[in-house]
PDB file of C-alpha atoms in Angstrom:
ATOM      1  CA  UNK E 100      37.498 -20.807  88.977  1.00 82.00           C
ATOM      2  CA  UNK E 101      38.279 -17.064  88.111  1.00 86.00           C
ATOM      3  CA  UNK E 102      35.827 -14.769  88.929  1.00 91.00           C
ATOM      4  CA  UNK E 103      35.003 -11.039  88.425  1.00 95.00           C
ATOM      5  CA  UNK E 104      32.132  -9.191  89.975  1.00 95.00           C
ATOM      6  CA  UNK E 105      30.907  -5.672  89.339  1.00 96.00           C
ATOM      7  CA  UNK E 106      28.472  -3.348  91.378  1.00 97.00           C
ATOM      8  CA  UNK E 107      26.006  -2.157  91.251  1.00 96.00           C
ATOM      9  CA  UNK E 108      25.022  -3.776  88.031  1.00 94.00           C
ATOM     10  CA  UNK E 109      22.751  -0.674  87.641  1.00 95.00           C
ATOM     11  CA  UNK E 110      22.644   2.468  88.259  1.00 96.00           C
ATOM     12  CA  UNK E 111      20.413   5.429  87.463  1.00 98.00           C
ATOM     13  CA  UNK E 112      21.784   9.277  88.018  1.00 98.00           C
ATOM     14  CA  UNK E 113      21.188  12.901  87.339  1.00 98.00           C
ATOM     15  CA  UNK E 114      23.710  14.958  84.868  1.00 98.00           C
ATOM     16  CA  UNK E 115      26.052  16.254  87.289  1.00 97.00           C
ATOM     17  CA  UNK E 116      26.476  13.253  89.780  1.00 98.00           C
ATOM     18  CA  UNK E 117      29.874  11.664  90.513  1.00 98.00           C
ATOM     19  CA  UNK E 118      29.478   8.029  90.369  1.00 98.00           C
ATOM     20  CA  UNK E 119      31.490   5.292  91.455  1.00 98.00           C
ATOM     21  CA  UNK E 120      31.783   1.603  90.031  1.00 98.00           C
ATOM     22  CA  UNK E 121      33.067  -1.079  91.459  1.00 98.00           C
ATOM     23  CA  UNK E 122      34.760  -4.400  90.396  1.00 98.00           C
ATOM     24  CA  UNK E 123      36.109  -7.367  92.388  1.00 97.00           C
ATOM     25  CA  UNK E 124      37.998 -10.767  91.873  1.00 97.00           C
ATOM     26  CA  UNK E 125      39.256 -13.813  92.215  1.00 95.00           C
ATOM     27  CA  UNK E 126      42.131 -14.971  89.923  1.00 90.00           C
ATOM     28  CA  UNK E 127      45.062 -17.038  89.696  1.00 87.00           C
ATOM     29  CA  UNK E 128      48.117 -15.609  88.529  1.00 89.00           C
ATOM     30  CA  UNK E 129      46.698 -11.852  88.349  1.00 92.00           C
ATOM     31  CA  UNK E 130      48.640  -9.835  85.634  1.00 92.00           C
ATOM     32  CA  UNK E 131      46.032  -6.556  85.329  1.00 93.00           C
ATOM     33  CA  UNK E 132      42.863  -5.110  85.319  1.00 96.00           C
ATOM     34  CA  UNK E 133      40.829  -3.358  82.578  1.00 95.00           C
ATOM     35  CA  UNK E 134      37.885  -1.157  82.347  1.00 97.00           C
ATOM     36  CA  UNK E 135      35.453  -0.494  78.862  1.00 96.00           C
ATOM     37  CA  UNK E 136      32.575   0.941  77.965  1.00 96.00           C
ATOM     38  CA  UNK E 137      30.416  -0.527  75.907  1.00 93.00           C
ATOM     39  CA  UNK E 138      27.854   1.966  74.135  1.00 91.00           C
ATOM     40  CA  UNK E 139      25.375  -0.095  71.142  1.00 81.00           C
ATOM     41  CA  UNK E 140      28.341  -1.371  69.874  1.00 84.00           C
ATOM     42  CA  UNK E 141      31.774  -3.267  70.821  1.00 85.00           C
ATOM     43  CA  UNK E 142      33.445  -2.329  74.029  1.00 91.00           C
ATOM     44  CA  UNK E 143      35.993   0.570  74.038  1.00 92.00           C
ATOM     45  CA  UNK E 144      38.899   0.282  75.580  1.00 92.00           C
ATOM     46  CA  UNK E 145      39.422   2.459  78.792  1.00 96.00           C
ATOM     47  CA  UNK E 146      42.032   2.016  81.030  1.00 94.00           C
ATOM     48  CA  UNK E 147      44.532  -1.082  81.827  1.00 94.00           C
ATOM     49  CA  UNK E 148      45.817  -1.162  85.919  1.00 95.00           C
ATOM     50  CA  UNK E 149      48.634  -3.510  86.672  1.00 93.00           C
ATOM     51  CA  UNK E 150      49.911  -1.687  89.362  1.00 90.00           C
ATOM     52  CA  UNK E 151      48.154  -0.687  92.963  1.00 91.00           C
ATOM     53  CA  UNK E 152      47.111   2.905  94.102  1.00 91.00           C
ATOM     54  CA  UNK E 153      48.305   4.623  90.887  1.00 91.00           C
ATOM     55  CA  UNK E 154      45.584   6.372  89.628  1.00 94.00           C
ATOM     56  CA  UNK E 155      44.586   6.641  85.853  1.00 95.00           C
ATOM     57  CA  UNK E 156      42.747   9.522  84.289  1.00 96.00           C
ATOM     58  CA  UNK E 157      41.348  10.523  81.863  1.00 96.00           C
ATOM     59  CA  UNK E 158      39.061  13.571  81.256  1.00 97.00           C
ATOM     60  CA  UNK E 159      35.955  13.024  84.094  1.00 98.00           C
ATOM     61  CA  UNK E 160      37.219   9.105  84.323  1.00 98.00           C
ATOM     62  CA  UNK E 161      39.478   7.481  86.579  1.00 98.00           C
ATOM     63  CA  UNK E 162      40.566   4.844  88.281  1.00 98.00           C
ATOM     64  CA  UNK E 163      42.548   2.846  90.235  1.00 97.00           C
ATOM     65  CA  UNK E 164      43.838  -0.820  91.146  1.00 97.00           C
ATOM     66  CA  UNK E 165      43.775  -2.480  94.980  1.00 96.00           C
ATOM     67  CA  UNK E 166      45.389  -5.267  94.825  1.00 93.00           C
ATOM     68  CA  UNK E 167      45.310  -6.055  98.586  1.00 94.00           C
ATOM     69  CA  UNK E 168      41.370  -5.581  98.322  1.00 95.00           C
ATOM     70  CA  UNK E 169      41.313  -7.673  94.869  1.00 96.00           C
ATOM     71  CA  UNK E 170      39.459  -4.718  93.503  1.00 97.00           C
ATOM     72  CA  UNK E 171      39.521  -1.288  91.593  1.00 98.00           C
ATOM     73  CA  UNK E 172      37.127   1.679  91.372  1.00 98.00           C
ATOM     74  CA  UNK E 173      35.962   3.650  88.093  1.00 98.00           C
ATOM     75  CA  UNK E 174      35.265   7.041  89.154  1.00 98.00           C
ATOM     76  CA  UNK E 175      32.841   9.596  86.983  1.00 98.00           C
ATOM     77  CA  UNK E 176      32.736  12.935  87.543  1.00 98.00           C
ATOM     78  CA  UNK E 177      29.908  15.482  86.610  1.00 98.00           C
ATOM     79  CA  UNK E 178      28.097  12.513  84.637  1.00 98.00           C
ATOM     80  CA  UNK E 179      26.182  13.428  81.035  1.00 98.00           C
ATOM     81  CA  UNK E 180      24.181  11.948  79.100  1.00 97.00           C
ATOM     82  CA  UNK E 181      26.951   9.845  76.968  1.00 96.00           C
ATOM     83  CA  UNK E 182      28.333   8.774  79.574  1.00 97.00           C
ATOM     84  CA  UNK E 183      25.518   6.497  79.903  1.00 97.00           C
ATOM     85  CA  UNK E 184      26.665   2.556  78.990  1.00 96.00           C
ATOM     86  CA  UNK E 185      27.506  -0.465  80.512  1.00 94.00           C
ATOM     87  CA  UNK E 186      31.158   0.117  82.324  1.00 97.00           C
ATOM     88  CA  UNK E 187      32.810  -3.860  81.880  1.00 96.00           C
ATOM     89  CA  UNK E 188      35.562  -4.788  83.895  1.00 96.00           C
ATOM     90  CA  UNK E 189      38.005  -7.541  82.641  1.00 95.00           C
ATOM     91  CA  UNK E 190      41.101  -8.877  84.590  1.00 94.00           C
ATOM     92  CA  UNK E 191      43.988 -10.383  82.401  1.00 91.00           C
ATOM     93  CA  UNK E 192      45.586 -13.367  84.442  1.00 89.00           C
ATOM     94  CA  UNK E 193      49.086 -14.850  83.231  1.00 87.00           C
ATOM     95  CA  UNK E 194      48.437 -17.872  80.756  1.00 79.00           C
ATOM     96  CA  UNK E 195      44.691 -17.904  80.321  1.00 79.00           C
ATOM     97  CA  UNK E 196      41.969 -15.809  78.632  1.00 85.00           C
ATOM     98  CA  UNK E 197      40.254 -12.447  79.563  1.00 89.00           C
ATOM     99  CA  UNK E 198      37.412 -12.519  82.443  1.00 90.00           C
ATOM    100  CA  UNK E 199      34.602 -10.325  82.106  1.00 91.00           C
ATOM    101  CA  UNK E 200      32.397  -9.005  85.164  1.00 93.00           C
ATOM    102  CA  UNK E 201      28.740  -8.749  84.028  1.00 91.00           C
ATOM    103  CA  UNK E 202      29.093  -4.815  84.057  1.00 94.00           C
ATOM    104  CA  UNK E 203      27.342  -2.288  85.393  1.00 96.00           C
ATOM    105  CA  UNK E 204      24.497  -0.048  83.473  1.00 95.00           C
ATOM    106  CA  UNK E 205      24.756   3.168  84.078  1.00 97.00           C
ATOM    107  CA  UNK E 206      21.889   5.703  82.719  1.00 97.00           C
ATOM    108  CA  UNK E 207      22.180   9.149  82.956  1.00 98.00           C
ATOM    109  CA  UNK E 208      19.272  11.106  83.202  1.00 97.00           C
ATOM    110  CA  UNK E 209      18.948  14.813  81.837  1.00 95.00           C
TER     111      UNK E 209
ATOM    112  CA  UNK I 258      46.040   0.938  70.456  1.00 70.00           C
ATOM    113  CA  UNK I 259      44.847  -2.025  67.453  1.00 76.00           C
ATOM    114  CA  UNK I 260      42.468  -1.219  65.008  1.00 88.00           C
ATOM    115  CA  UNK I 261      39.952  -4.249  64.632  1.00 92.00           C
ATOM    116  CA  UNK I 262      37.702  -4.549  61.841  1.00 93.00           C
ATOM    117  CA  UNK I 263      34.418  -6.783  61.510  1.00 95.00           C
ATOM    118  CA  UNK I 264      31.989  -7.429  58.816  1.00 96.00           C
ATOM    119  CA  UNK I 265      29.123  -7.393  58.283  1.00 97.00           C
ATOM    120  CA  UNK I 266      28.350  -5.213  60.858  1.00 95.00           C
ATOM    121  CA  UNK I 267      24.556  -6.901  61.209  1.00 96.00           C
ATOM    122  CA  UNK I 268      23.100  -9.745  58.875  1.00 97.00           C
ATOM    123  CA  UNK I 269      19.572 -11.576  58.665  1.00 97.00           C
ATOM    124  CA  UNK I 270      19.920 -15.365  57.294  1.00 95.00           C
ATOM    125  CA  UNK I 271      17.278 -17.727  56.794  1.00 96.00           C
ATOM    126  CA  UNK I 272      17.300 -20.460  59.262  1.00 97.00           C
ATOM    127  CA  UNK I 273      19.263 -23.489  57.871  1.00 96.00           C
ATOM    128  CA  UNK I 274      21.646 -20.886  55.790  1.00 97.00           C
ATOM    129  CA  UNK I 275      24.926 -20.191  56.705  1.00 97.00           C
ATOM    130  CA  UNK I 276      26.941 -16.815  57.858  1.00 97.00           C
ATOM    131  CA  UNK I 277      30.527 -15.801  57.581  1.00 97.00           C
ATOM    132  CA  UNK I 278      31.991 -12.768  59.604  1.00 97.00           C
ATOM    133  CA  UNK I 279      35.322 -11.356  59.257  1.00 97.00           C
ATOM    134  CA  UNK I 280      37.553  -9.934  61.534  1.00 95.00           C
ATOM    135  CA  UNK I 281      40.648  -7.718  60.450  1.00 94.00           C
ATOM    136  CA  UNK I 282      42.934  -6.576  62.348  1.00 91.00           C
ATOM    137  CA  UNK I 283      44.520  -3.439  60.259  1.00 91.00           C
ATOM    138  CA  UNK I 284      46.869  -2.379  62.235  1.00 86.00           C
ATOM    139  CA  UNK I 285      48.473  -5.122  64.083  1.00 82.00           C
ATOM    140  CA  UNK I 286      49.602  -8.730  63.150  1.00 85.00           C
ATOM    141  CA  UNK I 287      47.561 -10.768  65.244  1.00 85.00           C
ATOM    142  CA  UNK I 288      48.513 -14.307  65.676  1.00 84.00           C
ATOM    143  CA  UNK I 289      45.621 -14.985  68.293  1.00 87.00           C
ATOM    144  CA  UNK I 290      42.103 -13.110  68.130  1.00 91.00           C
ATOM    145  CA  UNK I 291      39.017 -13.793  70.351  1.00 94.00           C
ATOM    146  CA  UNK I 292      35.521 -14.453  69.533  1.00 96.00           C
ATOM    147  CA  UNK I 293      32.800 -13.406  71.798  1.00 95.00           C
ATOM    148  CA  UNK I 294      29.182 -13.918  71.402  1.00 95.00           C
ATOM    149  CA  UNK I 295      26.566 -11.520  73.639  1.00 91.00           C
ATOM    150  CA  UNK I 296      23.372 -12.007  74.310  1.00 85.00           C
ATOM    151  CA  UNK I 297      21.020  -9.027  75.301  1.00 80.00           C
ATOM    152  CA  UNK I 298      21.868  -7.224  78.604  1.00 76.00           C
ATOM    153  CA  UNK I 299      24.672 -10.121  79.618  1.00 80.00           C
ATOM    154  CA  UNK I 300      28.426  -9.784  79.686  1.00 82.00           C
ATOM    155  CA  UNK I 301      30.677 -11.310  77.136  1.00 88.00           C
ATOM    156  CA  UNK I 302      30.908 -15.124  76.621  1.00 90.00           C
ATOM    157  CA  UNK I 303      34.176 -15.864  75.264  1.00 92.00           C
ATOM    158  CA  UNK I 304      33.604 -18.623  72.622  1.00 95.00           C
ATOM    159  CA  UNK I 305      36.710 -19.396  71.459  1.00 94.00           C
ATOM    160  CA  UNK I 306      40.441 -18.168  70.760  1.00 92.00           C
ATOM    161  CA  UNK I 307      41.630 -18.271  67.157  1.00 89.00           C
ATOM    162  CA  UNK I 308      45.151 -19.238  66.620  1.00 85.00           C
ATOM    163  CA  UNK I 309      46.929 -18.199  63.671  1.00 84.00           C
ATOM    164  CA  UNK I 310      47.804 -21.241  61.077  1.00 83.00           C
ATOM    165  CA  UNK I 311      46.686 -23.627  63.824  1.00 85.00           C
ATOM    166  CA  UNK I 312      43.427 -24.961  64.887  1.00 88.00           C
ATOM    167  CA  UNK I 313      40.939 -22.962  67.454  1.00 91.00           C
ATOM    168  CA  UNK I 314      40.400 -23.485  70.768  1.00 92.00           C
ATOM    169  CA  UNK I 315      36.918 -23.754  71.531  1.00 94.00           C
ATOM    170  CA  UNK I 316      35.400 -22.905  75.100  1.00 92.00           C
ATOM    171  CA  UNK I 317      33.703 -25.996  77.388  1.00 91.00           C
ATOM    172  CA  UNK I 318      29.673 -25.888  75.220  1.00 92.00           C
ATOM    173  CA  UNK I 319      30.362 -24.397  72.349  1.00 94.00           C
ATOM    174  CA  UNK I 320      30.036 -26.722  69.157  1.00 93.00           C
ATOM    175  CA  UNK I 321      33.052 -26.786  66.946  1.00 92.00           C
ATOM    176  CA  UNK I 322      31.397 -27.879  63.947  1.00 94.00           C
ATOM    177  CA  UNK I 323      28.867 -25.228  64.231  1.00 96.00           C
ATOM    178  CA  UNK I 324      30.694 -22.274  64.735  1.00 96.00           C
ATOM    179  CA  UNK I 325      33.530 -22.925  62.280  1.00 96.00           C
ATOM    180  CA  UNK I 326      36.928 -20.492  62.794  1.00 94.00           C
ATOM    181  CA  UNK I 327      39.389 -19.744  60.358  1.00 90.00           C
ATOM    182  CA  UNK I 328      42.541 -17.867  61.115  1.00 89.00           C
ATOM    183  CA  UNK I 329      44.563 -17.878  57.995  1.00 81.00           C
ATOM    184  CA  UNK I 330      46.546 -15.238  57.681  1.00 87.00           C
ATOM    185  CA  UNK I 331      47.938 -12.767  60.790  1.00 87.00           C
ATOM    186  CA  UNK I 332      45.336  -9.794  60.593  1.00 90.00           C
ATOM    187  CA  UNK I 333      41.969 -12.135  59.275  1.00 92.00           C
ATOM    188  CA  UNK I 334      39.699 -14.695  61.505  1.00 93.00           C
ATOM    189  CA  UNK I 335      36.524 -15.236  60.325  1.00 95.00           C
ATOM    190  CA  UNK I 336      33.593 -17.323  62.278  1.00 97.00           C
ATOM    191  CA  UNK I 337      30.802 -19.113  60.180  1.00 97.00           C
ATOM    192  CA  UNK I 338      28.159 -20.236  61.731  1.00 97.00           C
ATOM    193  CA  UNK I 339      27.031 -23.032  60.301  1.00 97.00           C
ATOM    194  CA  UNK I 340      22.933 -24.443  59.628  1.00 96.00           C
ATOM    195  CA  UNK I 341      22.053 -21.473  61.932  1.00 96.00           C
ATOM    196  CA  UNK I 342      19.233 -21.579  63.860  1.00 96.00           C
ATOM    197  CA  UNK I 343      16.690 -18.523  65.660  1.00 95.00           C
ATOM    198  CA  UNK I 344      18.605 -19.735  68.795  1.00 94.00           C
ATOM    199  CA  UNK I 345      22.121 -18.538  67.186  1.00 95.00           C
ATOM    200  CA  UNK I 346      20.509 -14.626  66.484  1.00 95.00           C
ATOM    201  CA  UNK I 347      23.085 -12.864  69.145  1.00 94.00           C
ATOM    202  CA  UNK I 348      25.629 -10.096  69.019  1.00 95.00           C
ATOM    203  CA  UNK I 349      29.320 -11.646  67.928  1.00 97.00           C
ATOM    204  CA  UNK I 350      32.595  -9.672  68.574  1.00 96.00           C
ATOM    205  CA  UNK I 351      35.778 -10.247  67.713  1.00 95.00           C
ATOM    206  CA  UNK I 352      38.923  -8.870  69.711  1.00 94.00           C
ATOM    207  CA  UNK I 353      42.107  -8.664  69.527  1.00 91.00           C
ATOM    208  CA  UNK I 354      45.373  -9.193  72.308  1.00 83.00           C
ATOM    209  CA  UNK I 355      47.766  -6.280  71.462  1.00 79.00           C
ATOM    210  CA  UNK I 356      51.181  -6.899  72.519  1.00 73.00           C
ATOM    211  CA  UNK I 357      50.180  -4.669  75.478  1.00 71.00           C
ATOM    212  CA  UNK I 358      48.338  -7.324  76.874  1.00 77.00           C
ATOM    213  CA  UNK I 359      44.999  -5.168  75.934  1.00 85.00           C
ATOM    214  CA  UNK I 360      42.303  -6.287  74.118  1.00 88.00           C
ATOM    215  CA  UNK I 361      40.690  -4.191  71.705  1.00 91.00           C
ATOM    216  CA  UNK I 362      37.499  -5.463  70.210  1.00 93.00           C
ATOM    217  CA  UNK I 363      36.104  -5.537  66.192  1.00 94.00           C
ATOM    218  CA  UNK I 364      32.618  -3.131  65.598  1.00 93.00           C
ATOM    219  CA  UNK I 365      30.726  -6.190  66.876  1.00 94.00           C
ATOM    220  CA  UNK I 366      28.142  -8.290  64.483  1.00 96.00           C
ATOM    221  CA  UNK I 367      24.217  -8.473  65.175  1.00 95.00           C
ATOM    222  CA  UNK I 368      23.044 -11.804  63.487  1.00 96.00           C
ATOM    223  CA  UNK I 369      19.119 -12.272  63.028  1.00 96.00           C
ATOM    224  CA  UNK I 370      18.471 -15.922  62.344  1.00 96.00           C
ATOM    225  CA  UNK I 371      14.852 -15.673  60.775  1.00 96.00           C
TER     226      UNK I 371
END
C-alpha cells in the first residue's frame, strides 16, 4: 500500500529559526512529489519535485527531491509568525490518486 | 495554477437535513475533481474522485448513497450529503488535477451538523 510519512509532525520555534521538514515514501510507480501549506483554510499549493537534487525556491522556502532516499526536505529560513501551518506532503504516483502524509505543525513563536 | 471555487464556505444543518456544496473550477475545464473530507488536526481523507458525465468513484468506507456527487458539467462537482448526522460535521475540500499533474484545492467547507 502507498505510504507517505512526515516528521516531525510538530514542531515549535522562535522567529528567526531555520527549520527543516521532512517527508518519506513508499509508492508504486512514483511520478512526483508535492509540498502545501495549509493555514485555517484549504491547502496552498507550494512546490511540485519530479526530478532529484534540483532544488526549488521560493522566497525563505525550498526544497528538494531524493529519490534514492524516497524522500525530500522543505527548508524555512528565518521563520515568522505566518509561516506557522501544517506543511502537507503529497506524492503523485502514475495511475492512482494523490497520497497525503499527516503533515507536520509548525508554530512559530514571537 | 487552477482557480477552484467552493460554496458555502461553512454551513450549520439540522440533523436529518440535507447539504449541497459546490465546487467550480473557474479557470480550468476539469473533467476529474477530488473530494476530501478533514477531520480536526488529521491529514486529508480522499473520499472520492468525481468524473465528469460519468459516475464517481467512491473510496473503500465511504457510503455512496450518503455522500451523493454530481459532476455535470467540466468546471462544477457538487457533494450532498445526504440525512446528515453530528458524526458528518467535518471540514470538506474539493481539488482539482491541473494538467500539470498538480492539485489545487477549493476554499474548503466547514459543515456543523446540529
Amino acid at each position: 500500500e502507498d505510504k507517505v510519512v512526515q516528521s516531525p509532525l510538530s514542531l515549535v520555534v522562535h522567529e528567526g529559526d531555520t527549520v527543516t521538514l521532512n517527508c518519506s515514501y513508499e509508492v508504486t510507480n512514483f511520478r512526483s512529489l508535492l509540498w502545501y501549506k495549509q493555514e485555517k483554510k484549504a491547502p496552498t499549493f507550494l512546490f511540485m519535485l519530479t526530478s532529484s537534487g534540483i532544488e526549488k525556491k521560493s522566497g525563505r522556502l525550498s526544497s528538494i527531491l531524493d529519490k534514492k532516499e524516497l524522500s525530500s526536505i522543505l527548508n524555512i529560513t528565518a521563520t515568522q509568525t505566518g509561516d506557522s501551518a501544517i506543511y502537507l506532503c503529497a506524492v503523485n504516483p502514475y495511475g492512482q490518486n494523490f497520497v497525503f502524509g499527516p503533515g507536520t505543525r509548525l508554530s512559530v513563536l514571537p | 495554477g487552477a482557480v477552484v471555487s467552493q460554496h458555502p464556505s461553512r454551513v450549520i444543518c439540522k440533523s436529518g437535513t440535507s447539504v449541497k456544496i459546490e465546487c467550480r473550477s473557474l479557470d480550468f475545464q476539469a473533467t476529474t475533481m477530488f473530494w476530501y473530507r478533514q477531520f480536526p488536526k488529521k491529514s486529508l481523507m480522499l473520499m472520492a474522485t468525481s468524473n465528469e458525465g460519468s459516475k464517481a468513484t467512491y473510496e473503500q468506507g465511504v457510503e455512496k448513497d450518503k455522500f451523493l456527487i454530481n459532476h455535470a458539467s467540466l468546471t462544477l462537482s457538487t457533494l450532498t450529503v445526504t440525512s446528515a448526522h453530528p458524526e458528518d460535521s467535518s471540514f470538506y475540500i474539493c481539488a482539482v488535477a491541473s494538467s500539470g499533474n498538480t492539485i489545487y484545492f477549493g476554499e474548503g467547507s466547514w459543515l456543523t451538523v446540529v
